[in-house]
Amino acid sequence: MFVAHSESSCTLMQPVDDLGHLCHKYDCILIVDTVASAGGAPLFMDKWGIDVMYTGTQKCLSAPPGITPISFSDRAYQRFLKRKTKPVSYYMDLSELANYWGCDGAPARRYHHTAPITSVYQLREALALATEEGLENMWKRHSACSAQLREGVKKLGLSILINEPEHILPTLTGVMVPQGVDWKAVTGYLMKNYRIEISGGLGYTAGQIWRIGLMGYNARPDAVDTLLRAFKEALEAHGYTPSKM
């Protein structure tokens, strides 16, 4: 079973804490996408019975993009080793990757690809900074900034897409586009005048919401304040009269 813990297209956090045990009951592997949540929201791979989990370096970890950290439970790895058909891709062959990265316990390592050394060092430094702050403190910081943003948006008279506490994604907030406002013009104004980038919706939310991310280094109270002031100005410049903040 594949599940996105942080569904960024609609700014929703999918509860997955009970899915692992259900999947194991029916001999199923649980794979979870945590690209927009790892480091920014509580996440317990072993406790929740997640078999395969991957994330991105450029989100809550504040490292440059280009590496996809991925983790396999022993259950998932053993399932792979017992597969009856060969992998269709040498590049994505888990046994070759495990050997190359020294994860299979073999005495010798085989060449598989040229690793992005600079990116590995960058990720190491990002993880060092995360360790200094502490994982629980990172979760609290993202949650506090999310609450600050949501409160500020509501003071502008705008609505938020996701309001159920168990589904609020602290790293990404969906703000409903008011009727008559050109959502793309607002994002263009923010980029041109403030170098602030927010995105529109994807899929069924396209044209209906703005997606505002507060991840990693940008999850700071001063960054939220700056965004809210600029957002208010952008809305006023395109025909919307916000409530007084």
Coordinates of C-alpha atoms in Angstrom, one line a residue:
M1 CA 0.0 0.0 0.0
F2 CA 1.3 3.5 -0.9
V3 CA 0.2 6.5 1.1
A4 CA 1.3 10.1 1.1
H5 CA 1.7 11.2 4.7
S6 CA 2.0 14.8 3.6
E7 CA -0.4 15.3 0.6
S8 CA 1.1 18.6 -0.7
S9 CA -1.3 19.0 -3.6
C10 CA -4.2 19.7 -1.2
T11 CA -2.2 20.6 1.9
L12 CA -3.5 17.7 4.0
M13 CA -1.8 15.4 6.4
Q14 CA -2.9 11.8 6.2
P15 CA -3.0 9.9 9.5
V16 CA -0.9 6.7 8.9
D17 CA -0.3 5.6 12.5
D18 CA -2.7 2.6 12.3
L19 CA -2.1 1.6 8.7
G20 CA 1.1 -0.4 9.2
H21 CA -0.4 -2.9 11.6
L22 CA -3.4 -3.3 9.3
C23 CA -1.1 -3.9 6.3
H24 CA 1.0 -6.4 8.3
K25 CA -2.2 -8.3 9.2
Y26 CA -2.8 -8.9 5.5
D27 CA 0.9 -9.4 4.6
C28 CA 1.1 -6.1 2.8
I29 CA 4.0 -3.7 2.6
L30 CA 3.3 -0.1 3.6
I31 CA 5.2 2.6 1.6
V32 CA 4.9 6.2 2.8
D33 CA 5.8 9.5 1.1
T34 CA 7.0 12.0 3.7
V35 CA 8.6 14.5 1.4
A36 CA 6.8 17.5 3.0
S37 CA 6.5 16.2 6.5
A38 CA 9.8 14.5 7.7
G39 CA 11.3 16.9 10.1
G40 CA 8.3 19.1 10.3
A41 CA 5.6 16.8 11.8
P42 CA 5.7 13.9 14.2
L43 CA 6.7 10.7 12.4
F44 CA 7.5 7.3 13.8
M45 CA 8.6 4.7 11.2
D46 CA 9.1 1.7 13.5
K47 CA 6.3 2.4 15.9
W48 CA 3.8 2.9 13.1
G49 CA 4.9 -0.2 11.2
I50 CA 6.0 1.7 8.1
D51 CA 8.0 -0.6 5.8
V52 CA 9.4 1.9 3.3
M53 CA 9.7 5.6 3.9
Y54 CA 11.3 8.3 1.7
T55 CA 11.6 12.1 1.9
G56 CA 13.2 15.0 0.2
T57 CA 16.3 16.9 1.4
Q58 CA 15.0 20.3 0.2
K59 CA 11.9 20.6 2.4
C60 CA 12.0 20.5 6.2
L61 CA 15.7 19.6 6.3
S62 CA 16.7 22.8 4.5
A63 CA 19.3 21.0 2.4
P64 CA 19.7 21.5 -1.4
P65 CA 17.6 19.2 -3.6
G66 CA 19.0 16.2 -5.4
I67 CA 19.0 13.4 -2.8
T68 CA 16.1 11.2 -1.8
P69 CA 16.7 9.6 1.6
I70 CA 14.9 6.3 1.9
S71 CA 14.6 3.7 4.6
F72 CA 13.5 0.1 4.5
S73 CA 12.3 -2.1 7.4
D74 CA 13.9 -5.5 7.6
R75 CA 10.5 -6.9 6.7
A76 CA 10.5 -5.0 3.4
Y77 CA 14.1 -5.8 2.6
Q78 CA 13.6 -9.5 3.2
R79 CA 10.5 -9.3 0.9
F80 CA 12.7 -7.8 -1.8
L81 CA 15.4 -10.5 -1.4
K82 CA 12.8 -13.2 -1.8
R83 CA 11.2 -11.8 -5.0
K84 CA 10.8 -14.3 -7.8
T85 CA 11.5 -12.0 -10.7
K86 CA 14.6 -9.9 -11.3
P87 CA 14.4 -6.1 -11.0
V88 CA 13.6 -4.5 -14.4
S89 CA 16.0 -1.7 -13.7
Y90 CA 19.7 -2.0 -12.8
Y91 CA 19.8 1.6 -11.6
M92 CA 16.9 0.9 -9.2
D93 CA 18.0 -2.6 -8.1
L94 CA 17.8 -2.4 -4.3
S95 CA 20.4 -5.2 -3.9
E96 CA 23.0 -3.2 -5.9
L97 CA 22.2 0.0 -4.1
A98 CA 22.4 -1.7 -0.7
N99 CA 25.8 -3.1 -1.5
Y100 CA 27.1 0.2 -2.9
W101 CA 26.1 2.1 0.2
G102 CA 27.4 -0.6 2.5
C103 CA 24.0 -1.6 3.9
D104 CA 24.0 -5.3 3.1
G105 CA 26.9 -6.5 5.3
A106 CA 28.9 -7.8 2.4
P107 CA 32.7 -7.6 2.8
A108 CA 33.2 -6.0 -0.6
R109 CA 31.3 -3.1 -2.3
R110 CA 30.6 -3.0 -6.0
Y111 CA 30.4 0.1 -8.1
H112 CA 26.9 1.1 -9.0
H113 CA 26.9 4.9 -9.7
T114 CA 28.8 8.0 -9.0
A115 CA 27.5 9.5 -5.8
P116 CA 26.8 13.2 -5.6
I117 CA 29.5 13.8 -2.9
T118 CA 28.8 17.5 -2.4
S119 CA 25.1 16.9 -1.9
V120 CA 26.0 14.2 0.7
Y121 CA 28.1 16.7 2.7
Q122 CA 25.3 19.2 2.4
L123 CA 22.8 16.7 3.8
R124 CA 25.2 15.8 6.6
E125 CA 25.4 19.4 7.7
A126 CA 21.6 19.8 7.5
L127 CA 21.2 16.7 9.7
A128 CA 23.8 18.1 12.1
L129 CA 21.8 21.3 12.5
A130 CA 18.6 19.2 13.0
T131 CA 20.3 17.2 15.7
E132 CA 21.4 20.4 17.4
E133 CA 17.9 21.7 17.5
G134 CA 16.3 18.4 18.3
L135 CA 13.6 16.6 16.4
E136 CA 10.8 17.4 18.9
N137 CA 11.8 21.1 18.8
M138 CA 11.6 21.1 15.0
W139 CA 8.1 19.7 15.2
K140 CA 7.0 22.3 17.7
R141 CA 8.6 25.1 15.6
H142 CA 6.7 24.1 12.4
S143 CA 3.5 23.7 14.3
A144 CA 3.7 27.1 16.0
C145 CA 4.5 28.8 12.7
S146 CA 1.6 27.0 11.0
A147 CA -0.7 28.2 13.7
Q148 CA 0.6 31.8 13.4
L149 CA 0.0 31.7 9.6
R150 CA -3.4 30.3 9.9
E151 CA -4.4 32.9 12.5
G152 CA -3.0 35.7 10.3
V153 CA -4.8 34.5 7.2
K154 CA -8.1 34.3 9.0
K155 CA -7.6 37.9 10.2
L156 CA -7.4 38.9 6.6
G157 CA -10.9 37.5 6.1
L158 CA -9.7 34.4 4.2
S159 CA -10.7 30.8 4.6
I160 CA -8.4 27.8 5.0
L161 CA -9.0 24.6 3.1
I162 CA -8.1 22.0 5.9
N163 CA -9.4 22.7 9.4
E164 CA -9.7 19.3 11.0
P165 CA -6.9 19.1 13.6
E166 CA -5.8 15.5 12.6
H167 CA -5.5 16.5 9.0
I168 CA -3.6 19.9 9.4
L169 CA -0.3 19.7 7.7
P170 CA 2.0 22.1 9.7
T171 CA 4.4 22.5 6.8
L172 CA 1.9 23.6 4.1
T173 CA -1.3 25.6 4.3
G174 CA -4.0 25.8 1.7
V175 CA -5.7 29.3 1.6
M176 CA -8.9 29.6 -0.4
V177 CA -8.8 32.1 -3.3
P178 CA -11.6 34.7 -2.8
Q179 CA -14.1 35.1 -5.6
G180 CA -13.0 37.6 -8.3
V181 CA -9.3 37.5 -7.3
D182 CA -6.7 36.3 -9.9
W183 CA -4.7 33.8 -7.8
K184 CA -1.8 33.8 -10.3
A185 CA -1.6 37.6 -10.3
V186 CA -1.2 37.6 -6.5
T187 CA 1.6 35.0 -6.6
G188 CA 3.3 37.0 -9.4
Y189 CA 3.1 40.2 -7.3
L190 CA 4.7 38.5 -4.3
M191 CA 7.6 37.1 -6.4
K192 CA 8.2 40.4 -8.3
N193 CA 8.1 42.7 -5.3
Y194 CA 9.2 40.6 -2.4
R195 CA 10.9 37.5 -3.9
I196 CA 8.4 35.4 -2.0
E197 CA 7.1 32.3 -3.8
I198 CA 3.8 30.7 -3.0
S199 CA 2.0 28.2 -5.3
G200 CA -1.4 27.6 -6.6
G201 CA -3.4 24.4 -6.1
L202 CA -2.9 21.1 -8.0
G203 CA -5.4 18.7 -9.4
Y204 CA -8.9 19.5 -8.2
T205 CA -7.7 22.4 -6.1
A206 CA -6.1 24.2 -9.1
G207 CA -7.3 27.8 -9.2
Q208 CA -9.1 27.4 -5.9
I209 CA -6.3 27.7 -3.3
W210 CA -2.9 29.1 -2.7
R211 CA -0.4 26.7 -1.1
I212 CA 1.9 28.4 1.4
G213 CA 4.8 26.4 2.6
L214 CA 6.7 27.0 5.9
M215 CA 9.4 24.4 5.9
G216 CA 12.9 24.2 7.4
Y217 CA 14.6 27.6 7.6
N218 CA 11.5 29.4 6.5
A219 CA 9.5 28.1 9.5
R220 CA 10.3 31.2 11.6
P221 CA 7.9 33.7 13.2
D222 CA 9.6 36.7 11.5
A223 CA 9.2 35.0 8.1
V224 CA 5.5 34.5 8.7
D225 CA 5.1 38.1 9.7
T226 CA 6.8 39.2 6.5
L227 CA 4.7 36.9 4.4
L228 CA 1.4 38.1 5.9
R229 CA 2.3 41.8 5.3
A230 CA 3.3 41.1 1.7
F231 CA 0.2 38.9 1.1
K232 CA -2.1 41.6 2.4
E233 CA -0.5 44.1 0.1
A234 CA -0.7 41.7 -2.9
L235 CA -4.4 41.1 -2.2
E236 CA -5.2 44.8 -2.0
A237 CA -3.3 45.4 -5.3
H238 CA -5.7 42.9 -7.0
G239 CA -9.1 44.0 -5.8
Y240 CA -9.5 42.3 -2.5
T241 CA -10.1 44.3 0.7
P242 CA -8.7 42.3 3.6
S243 CA -10.0 42.7 7.1
K244 CA -7.8 44.8 9.4
M245 CA -4.9 42.8 10.9

